[in-house]
mmCIF file of C-alpha atoms in Angstrom:
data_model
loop_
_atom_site.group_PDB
_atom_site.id
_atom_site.type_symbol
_atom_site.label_atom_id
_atom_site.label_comp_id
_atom_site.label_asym_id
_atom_site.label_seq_id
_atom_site.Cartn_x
_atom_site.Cartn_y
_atom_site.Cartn_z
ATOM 1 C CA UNK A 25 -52.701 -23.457 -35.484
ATOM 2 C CA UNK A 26 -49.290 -22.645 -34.569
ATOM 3 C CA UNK A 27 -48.672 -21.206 -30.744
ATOM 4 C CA UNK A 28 -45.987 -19.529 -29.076
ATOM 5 C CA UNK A 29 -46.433 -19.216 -25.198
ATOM 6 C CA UNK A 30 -44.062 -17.315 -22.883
ATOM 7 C CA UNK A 31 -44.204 -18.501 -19.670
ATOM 8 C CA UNK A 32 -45.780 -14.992 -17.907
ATOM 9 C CA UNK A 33 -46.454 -11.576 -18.972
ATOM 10 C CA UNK A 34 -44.542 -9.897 -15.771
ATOM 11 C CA UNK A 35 -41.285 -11.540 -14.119
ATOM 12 C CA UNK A 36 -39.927 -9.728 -10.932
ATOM 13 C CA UNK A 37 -36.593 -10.716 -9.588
ATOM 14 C CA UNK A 38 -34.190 -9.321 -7.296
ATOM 15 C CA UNK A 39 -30.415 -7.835 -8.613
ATOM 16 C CA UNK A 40 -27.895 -10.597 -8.688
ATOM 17 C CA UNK A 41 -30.330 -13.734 -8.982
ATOM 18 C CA UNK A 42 -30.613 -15.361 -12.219
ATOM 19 C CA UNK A 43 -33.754 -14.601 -14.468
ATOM 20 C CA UNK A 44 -35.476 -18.097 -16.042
ATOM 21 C CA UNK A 45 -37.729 -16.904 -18.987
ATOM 22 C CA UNK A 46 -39.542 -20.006 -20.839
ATOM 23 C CA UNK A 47 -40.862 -20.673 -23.881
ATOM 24 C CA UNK A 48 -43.042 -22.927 -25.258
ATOM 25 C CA UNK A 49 -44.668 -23.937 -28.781
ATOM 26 C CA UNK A 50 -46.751 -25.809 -30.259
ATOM 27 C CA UNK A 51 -47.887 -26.983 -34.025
ATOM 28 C CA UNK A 52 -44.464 -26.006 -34.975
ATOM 29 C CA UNK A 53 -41.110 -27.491 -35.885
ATOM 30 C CA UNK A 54 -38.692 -24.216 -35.729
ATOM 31 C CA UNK A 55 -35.404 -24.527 -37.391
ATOM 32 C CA UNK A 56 -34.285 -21.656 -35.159
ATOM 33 C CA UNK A 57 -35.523 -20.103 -32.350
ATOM 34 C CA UNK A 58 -34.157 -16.272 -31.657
ATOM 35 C CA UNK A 59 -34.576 -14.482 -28.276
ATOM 36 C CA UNK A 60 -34.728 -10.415 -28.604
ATOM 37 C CA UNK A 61 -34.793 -7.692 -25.987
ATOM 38 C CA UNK A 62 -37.241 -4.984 -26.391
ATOM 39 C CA UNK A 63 -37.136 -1.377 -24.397
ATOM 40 C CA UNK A 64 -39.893 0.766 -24.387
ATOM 41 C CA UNK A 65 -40.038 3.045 -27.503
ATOM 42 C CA UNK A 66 -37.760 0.729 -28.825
ATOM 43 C CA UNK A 67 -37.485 -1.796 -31.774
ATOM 44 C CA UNK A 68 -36.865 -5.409 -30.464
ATOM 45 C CA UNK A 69 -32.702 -6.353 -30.803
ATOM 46 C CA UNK A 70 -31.174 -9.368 -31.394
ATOM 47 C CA UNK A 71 -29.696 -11.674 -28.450
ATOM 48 C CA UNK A 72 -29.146 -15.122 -29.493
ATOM 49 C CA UNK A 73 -30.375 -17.645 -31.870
ATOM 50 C CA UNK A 74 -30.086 -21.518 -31.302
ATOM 51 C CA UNK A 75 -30.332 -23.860 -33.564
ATOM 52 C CA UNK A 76 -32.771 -27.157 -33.851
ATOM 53 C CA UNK A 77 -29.374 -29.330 -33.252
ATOM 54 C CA UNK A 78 -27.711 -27.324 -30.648
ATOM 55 C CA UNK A 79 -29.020 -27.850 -26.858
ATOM 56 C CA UNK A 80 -27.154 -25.074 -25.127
ATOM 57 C CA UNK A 81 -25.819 -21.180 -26.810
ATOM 58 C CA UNK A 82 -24.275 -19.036 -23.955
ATOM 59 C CA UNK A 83 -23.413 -14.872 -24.662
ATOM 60 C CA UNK A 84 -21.623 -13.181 -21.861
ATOM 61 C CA UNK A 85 -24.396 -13.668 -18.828
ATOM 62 C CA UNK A 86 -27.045 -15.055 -21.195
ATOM 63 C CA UNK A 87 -27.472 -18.710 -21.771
ATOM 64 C CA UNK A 88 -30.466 -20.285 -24.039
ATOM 65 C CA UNK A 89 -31.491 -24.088 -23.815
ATOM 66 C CA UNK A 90 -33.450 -25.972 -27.097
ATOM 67 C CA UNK A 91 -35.578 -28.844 -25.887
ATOM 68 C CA UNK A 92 -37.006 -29.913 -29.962
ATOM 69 C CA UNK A 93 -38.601 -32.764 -27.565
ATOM 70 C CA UNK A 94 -40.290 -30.660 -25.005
ATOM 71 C CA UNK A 95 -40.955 -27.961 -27.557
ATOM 72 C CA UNK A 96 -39.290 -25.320 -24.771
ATOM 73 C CA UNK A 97 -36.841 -22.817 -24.959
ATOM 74 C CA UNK A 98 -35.444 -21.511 -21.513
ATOM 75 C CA UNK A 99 -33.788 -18.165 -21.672
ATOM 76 C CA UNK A 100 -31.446 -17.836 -18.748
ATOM 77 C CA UNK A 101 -29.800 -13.992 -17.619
ATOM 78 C CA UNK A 102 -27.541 -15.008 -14.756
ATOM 79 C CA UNK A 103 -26.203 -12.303 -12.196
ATOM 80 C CA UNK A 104 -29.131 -9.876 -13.085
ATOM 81 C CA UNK A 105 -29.106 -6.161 -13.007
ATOM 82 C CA UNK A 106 -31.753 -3.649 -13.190
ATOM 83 C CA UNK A 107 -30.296 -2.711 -16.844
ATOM 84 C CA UNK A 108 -31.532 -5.943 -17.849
ATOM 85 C CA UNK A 109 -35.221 -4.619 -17.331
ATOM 86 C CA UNK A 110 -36.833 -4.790 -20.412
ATOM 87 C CA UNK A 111 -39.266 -7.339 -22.405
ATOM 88 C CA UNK A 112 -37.626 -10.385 -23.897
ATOM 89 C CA UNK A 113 -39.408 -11.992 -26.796
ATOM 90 C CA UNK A 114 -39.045 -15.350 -28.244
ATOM 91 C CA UNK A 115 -39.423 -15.895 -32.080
ATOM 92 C CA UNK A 116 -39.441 -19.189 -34.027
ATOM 93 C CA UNK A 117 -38.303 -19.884 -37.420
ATOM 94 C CA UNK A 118 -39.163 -22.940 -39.879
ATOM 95 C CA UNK A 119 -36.151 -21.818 -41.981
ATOM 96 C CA UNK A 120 -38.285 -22.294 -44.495
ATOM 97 C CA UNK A 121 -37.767 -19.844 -47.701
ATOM 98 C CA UNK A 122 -41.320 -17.523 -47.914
ATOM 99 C CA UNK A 123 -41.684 -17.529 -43.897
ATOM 100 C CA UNK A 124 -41.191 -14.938 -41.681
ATOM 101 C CA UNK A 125 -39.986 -15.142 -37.698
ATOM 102 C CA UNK A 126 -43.150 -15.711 -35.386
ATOM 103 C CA UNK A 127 -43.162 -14.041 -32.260
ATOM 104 C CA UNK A 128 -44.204 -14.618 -29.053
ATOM 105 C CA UNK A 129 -46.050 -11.660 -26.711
ATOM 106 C CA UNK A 130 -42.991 -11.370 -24.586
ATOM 107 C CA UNK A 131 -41.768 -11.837 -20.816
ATOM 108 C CA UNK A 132 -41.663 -8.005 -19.201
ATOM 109 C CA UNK A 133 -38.767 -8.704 -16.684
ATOM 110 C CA UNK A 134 -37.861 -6.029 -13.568
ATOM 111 C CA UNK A 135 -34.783 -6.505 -11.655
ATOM 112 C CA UNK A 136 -34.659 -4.377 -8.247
ATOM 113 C CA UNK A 137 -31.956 -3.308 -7.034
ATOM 114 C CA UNK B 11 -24.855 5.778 -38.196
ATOM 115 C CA UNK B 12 -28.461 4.297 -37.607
ATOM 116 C CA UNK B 13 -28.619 0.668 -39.143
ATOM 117 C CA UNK B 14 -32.617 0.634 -40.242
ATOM 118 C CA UNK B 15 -33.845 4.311 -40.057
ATOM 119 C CA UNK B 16 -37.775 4.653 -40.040
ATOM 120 C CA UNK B 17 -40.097 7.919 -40.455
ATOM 121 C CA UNK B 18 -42.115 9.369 -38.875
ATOM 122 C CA UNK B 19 -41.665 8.182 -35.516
ATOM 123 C CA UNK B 20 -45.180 9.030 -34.593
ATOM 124 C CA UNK B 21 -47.654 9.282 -37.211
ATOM 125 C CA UNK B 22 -51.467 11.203 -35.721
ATOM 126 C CA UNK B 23 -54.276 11.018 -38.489
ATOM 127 C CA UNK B 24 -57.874 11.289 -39.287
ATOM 128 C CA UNK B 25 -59.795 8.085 -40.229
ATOM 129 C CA UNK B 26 -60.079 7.440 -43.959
ATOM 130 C CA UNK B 27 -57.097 9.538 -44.480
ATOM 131 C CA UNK B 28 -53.853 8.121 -46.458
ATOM 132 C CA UNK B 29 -50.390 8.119 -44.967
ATOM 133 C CA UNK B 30 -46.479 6.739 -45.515
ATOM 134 C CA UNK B 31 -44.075 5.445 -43.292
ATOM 135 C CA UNK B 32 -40.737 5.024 -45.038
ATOM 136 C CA UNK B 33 -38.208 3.069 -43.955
ATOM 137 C CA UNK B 34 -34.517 2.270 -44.781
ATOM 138 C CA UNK B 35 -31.684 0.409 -43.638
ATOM 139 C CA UNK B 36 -27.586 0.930 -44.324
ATOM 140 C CA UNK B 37 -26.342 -2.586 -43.828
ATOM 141 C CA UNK B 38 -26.406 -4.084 -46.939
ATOM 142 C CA UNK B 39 -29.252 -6.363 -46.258
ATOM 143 C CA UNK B 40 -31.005 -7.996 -49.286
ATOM 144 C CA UNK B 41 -34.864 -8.740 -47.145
ATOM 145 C CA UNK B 42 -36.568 -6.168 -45.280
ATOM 146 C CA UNK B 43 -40.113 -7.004 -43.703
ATOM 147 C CA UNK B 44 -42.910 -4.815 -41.769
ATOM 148 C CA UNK B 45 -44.150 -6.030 -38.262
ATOM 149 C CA UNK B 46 -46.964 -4.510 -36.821
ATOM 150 C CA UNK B 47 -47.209 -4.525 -32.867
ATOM 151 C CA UNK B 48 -51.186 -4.127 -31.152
ATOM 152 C CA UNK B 49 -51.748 -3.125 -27.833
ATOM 153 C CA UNK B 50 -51.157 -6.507 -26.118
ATOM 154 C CA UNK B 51 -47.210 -5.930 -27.858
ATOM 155 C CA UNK B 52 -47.925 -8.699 -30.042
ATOM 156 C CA UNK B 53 -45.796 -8.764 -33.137
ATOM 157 C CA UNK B 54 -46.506 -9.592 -36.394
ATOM 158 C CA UNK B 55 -45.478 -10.084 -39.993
ATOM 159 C CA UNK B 56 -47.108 -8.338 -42.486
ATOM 160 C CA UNK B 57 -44.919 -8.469 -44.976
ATOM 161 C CA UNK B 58 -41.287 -8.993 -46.672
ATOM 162 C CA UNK B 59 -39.354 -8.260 -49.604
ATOM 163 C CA UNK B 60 -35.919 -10.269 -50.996
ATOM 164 C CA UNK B 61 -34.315 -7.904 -53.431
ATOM 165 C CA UNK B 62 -37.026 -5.959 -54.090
ATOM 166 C CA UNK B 63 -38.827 -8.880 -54.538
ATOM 167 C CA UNK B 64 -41.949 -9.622 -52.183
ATOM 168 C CA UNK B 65 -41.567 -13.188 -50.549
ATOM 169 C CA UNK B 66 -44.362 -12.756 -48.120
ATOM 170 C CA UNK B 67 -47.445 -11.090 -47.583
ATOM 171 C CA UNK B 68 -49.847 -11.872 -44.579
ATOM 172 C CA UNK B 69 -53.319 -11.318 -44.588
ATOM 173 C CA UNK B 70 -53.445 -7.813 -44.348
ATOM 174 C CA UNK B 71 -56.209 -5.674 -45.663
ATOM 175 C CA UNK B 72 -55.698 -4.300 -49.481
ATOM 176 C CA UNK B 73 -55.548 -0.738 -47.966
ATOM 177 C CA UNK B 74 -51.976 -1.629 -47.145
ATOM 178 C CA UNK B 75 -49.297 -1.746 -49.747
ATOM 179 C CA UNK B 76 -45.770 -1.892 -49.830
ATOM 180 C CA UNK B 77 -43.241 -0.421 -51.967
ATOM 181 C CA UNK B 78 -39.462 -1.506 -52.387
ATOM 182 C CA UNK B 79 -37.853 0.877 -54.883
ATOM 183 C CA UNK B 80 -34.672 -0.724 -54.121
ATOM 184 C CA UNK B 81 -33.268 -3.571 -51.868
ATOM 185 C CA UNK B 82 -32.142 -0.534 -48.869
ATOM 186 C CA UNK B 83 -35.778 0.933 -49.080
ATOM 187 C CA UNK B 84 -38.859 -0.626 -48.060
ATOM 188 C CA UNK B 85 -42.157 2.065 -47.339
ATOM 189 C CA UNK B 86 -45.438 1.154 -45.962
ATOM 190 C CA UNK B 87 -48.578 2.821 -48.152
ATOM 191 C CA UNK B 88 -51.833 2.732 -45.994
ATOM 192 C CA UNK B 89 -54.961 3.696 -47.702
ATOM 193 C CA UNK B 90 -58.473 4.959 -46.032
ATOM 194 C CA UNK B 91 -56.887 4.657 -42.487
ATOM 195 C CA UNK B 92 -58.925 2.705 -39.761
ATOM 196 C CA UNK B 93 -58.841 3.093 -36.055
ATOM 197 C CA UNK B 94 -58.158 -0.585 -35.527
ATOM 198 C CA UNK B 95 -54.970 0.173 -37.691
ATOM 199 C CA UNK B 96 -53.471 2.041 -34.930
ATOM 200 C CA UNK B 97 -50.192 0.076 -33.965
ATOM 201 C CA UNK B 98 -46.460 0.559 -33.990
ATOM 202 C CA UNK B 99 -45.085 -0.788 -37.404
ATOM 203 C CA UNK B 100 -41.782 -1.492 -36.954
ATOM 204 C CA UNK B 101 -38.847 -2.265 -40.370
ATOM 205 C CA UNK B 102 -36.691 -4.967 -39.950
ATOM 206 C CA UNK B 103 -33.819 -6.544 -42.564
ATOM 207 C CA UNK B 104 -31.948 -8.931 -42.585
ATOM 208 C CA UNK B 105 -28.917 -10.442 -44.682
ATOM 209 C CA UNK B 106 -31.087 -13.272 -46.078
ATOM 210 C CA UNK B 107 -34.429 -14.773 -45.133
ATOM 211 C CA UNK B 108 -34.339 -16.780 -42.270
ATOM 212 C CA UNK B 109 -31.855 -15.038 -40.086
ATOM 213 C CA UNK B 110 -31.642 -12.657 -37.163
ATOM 214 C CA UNK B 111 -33.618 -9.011 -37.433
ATOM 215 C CA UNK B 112 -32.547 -5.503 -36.887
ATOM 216 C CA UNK B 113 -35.079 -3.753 -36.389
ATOM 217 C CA UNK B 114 -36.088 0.084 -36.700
ATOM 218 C CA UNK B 115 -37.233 2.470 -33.356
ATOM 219 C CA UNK B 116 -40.706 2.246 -34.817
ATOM 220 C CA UNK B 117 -43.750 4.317 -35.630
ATOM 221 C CA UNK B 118 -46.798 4.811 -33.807
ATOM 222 C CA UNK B 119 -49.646 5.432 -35.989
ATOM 223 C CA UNK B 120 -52.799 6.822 -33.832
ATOM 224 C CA UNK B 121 -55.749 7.025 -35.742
ATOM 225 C CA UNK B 122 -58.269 9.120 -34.829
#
């Protein structure tokens, strides 16, 4: 069955280092593959999507790497800051027409000032 | 102006009773979907609707049925309420199927 593992439950980091969040899968050949932020109390948003072709997307301080070979995602925050606390969810897609994003449990990262 | 509005945002019942969430969304999206997220913040699909049309539906117990009246409306019937069916059920939408999510704040539905 298809499998979506994120690398720990709990990442603690200190302000100003970079954040590595991973993600692997398995049984699965995404199309896509979306990384969201979720607060507490708070619906998961959008960050970046990548596509099956692309190897690299960057946004601002966020960068996301697409290994199709290694079935990995890394999700990269550089420069952290205790703002970025939060859980960060990875989410494939088939791209398929009937199919629905599949999520991953999540990374809960702290950054300490 | 919130993008995909969802009520209530906490929903407290009595097992075997029947509630609503209702949910809507202002961006002109033509799919909409309901995620439901356990205690271990696990997310997952339950099910979607293109145009009013429904495209997917997980294996979800009967007692839950959804109702588009139009493409900006998607609500979330659940009959004879369980306590294993408290969860947050988050709305999404989207332009199309197949591209990024915004979702709603959520509702947390405590059965009792």
């Amino acid at each position: 069955s298809q499998k979506i593992e994120q690398n720990s439950e709990a990442l603690n980091i200190q302000e100003g280092k970079t954040a590595t969040l991973t993600c692997n899968y398995t049984n699965y050949s995404p199309a896509y593959l979306q990384w969201y932020r979720q607060d507490p109390g708070r619906g998961p948003v959008f960050l970046l999507l990548i596509r099956e072709n692309e190897k690299e997307k960057r946004k601002e301080r966020l960068k996301v790497t697409f290994d199709t070979t290694l079935k990995q995602s890394l999700f990269h925050i550089t420069a952290s800051q205790p703002a970025d606390s939060a859980t960060y969810l990875c989410a494939l897609d088939n791209g398929q027409a009937g199919t629905a994003l599949i999520f991953g449990k999540g990374t809960t990262l702290s950054v300490s000032s | 102006d919130t993008a995909v509005s969802q009520t209530p945002k906490y929903l407290v019942t009595q097992m075997g009773n029947d509630k609503s969430i209702k949910c809507e969304q202002n961006l002109g999206h033509d799919t909409m979907y309901w995620y439901k997220q356990d205690s271990k913040k696990f997310l997952k699909i339950m099910f979607s609707y293109n145009n009013k049309e429904l495209i997917i539906n997980e294996t979800v117990p009967n007692r839950f049925s959804p109702k588009s009246p139009d493409k900006a409306h998607l609500n979330l019937h659940i009959n004879s309420l369980e306590l294993g069916d408290s969860a947050v059920y988050f709305c999404a939408s989207s332009w199309t199927e197949n591209e990024k999510l915004f979702f709603g704040s959520g509702t947390q539905l405590s059965v009792l």
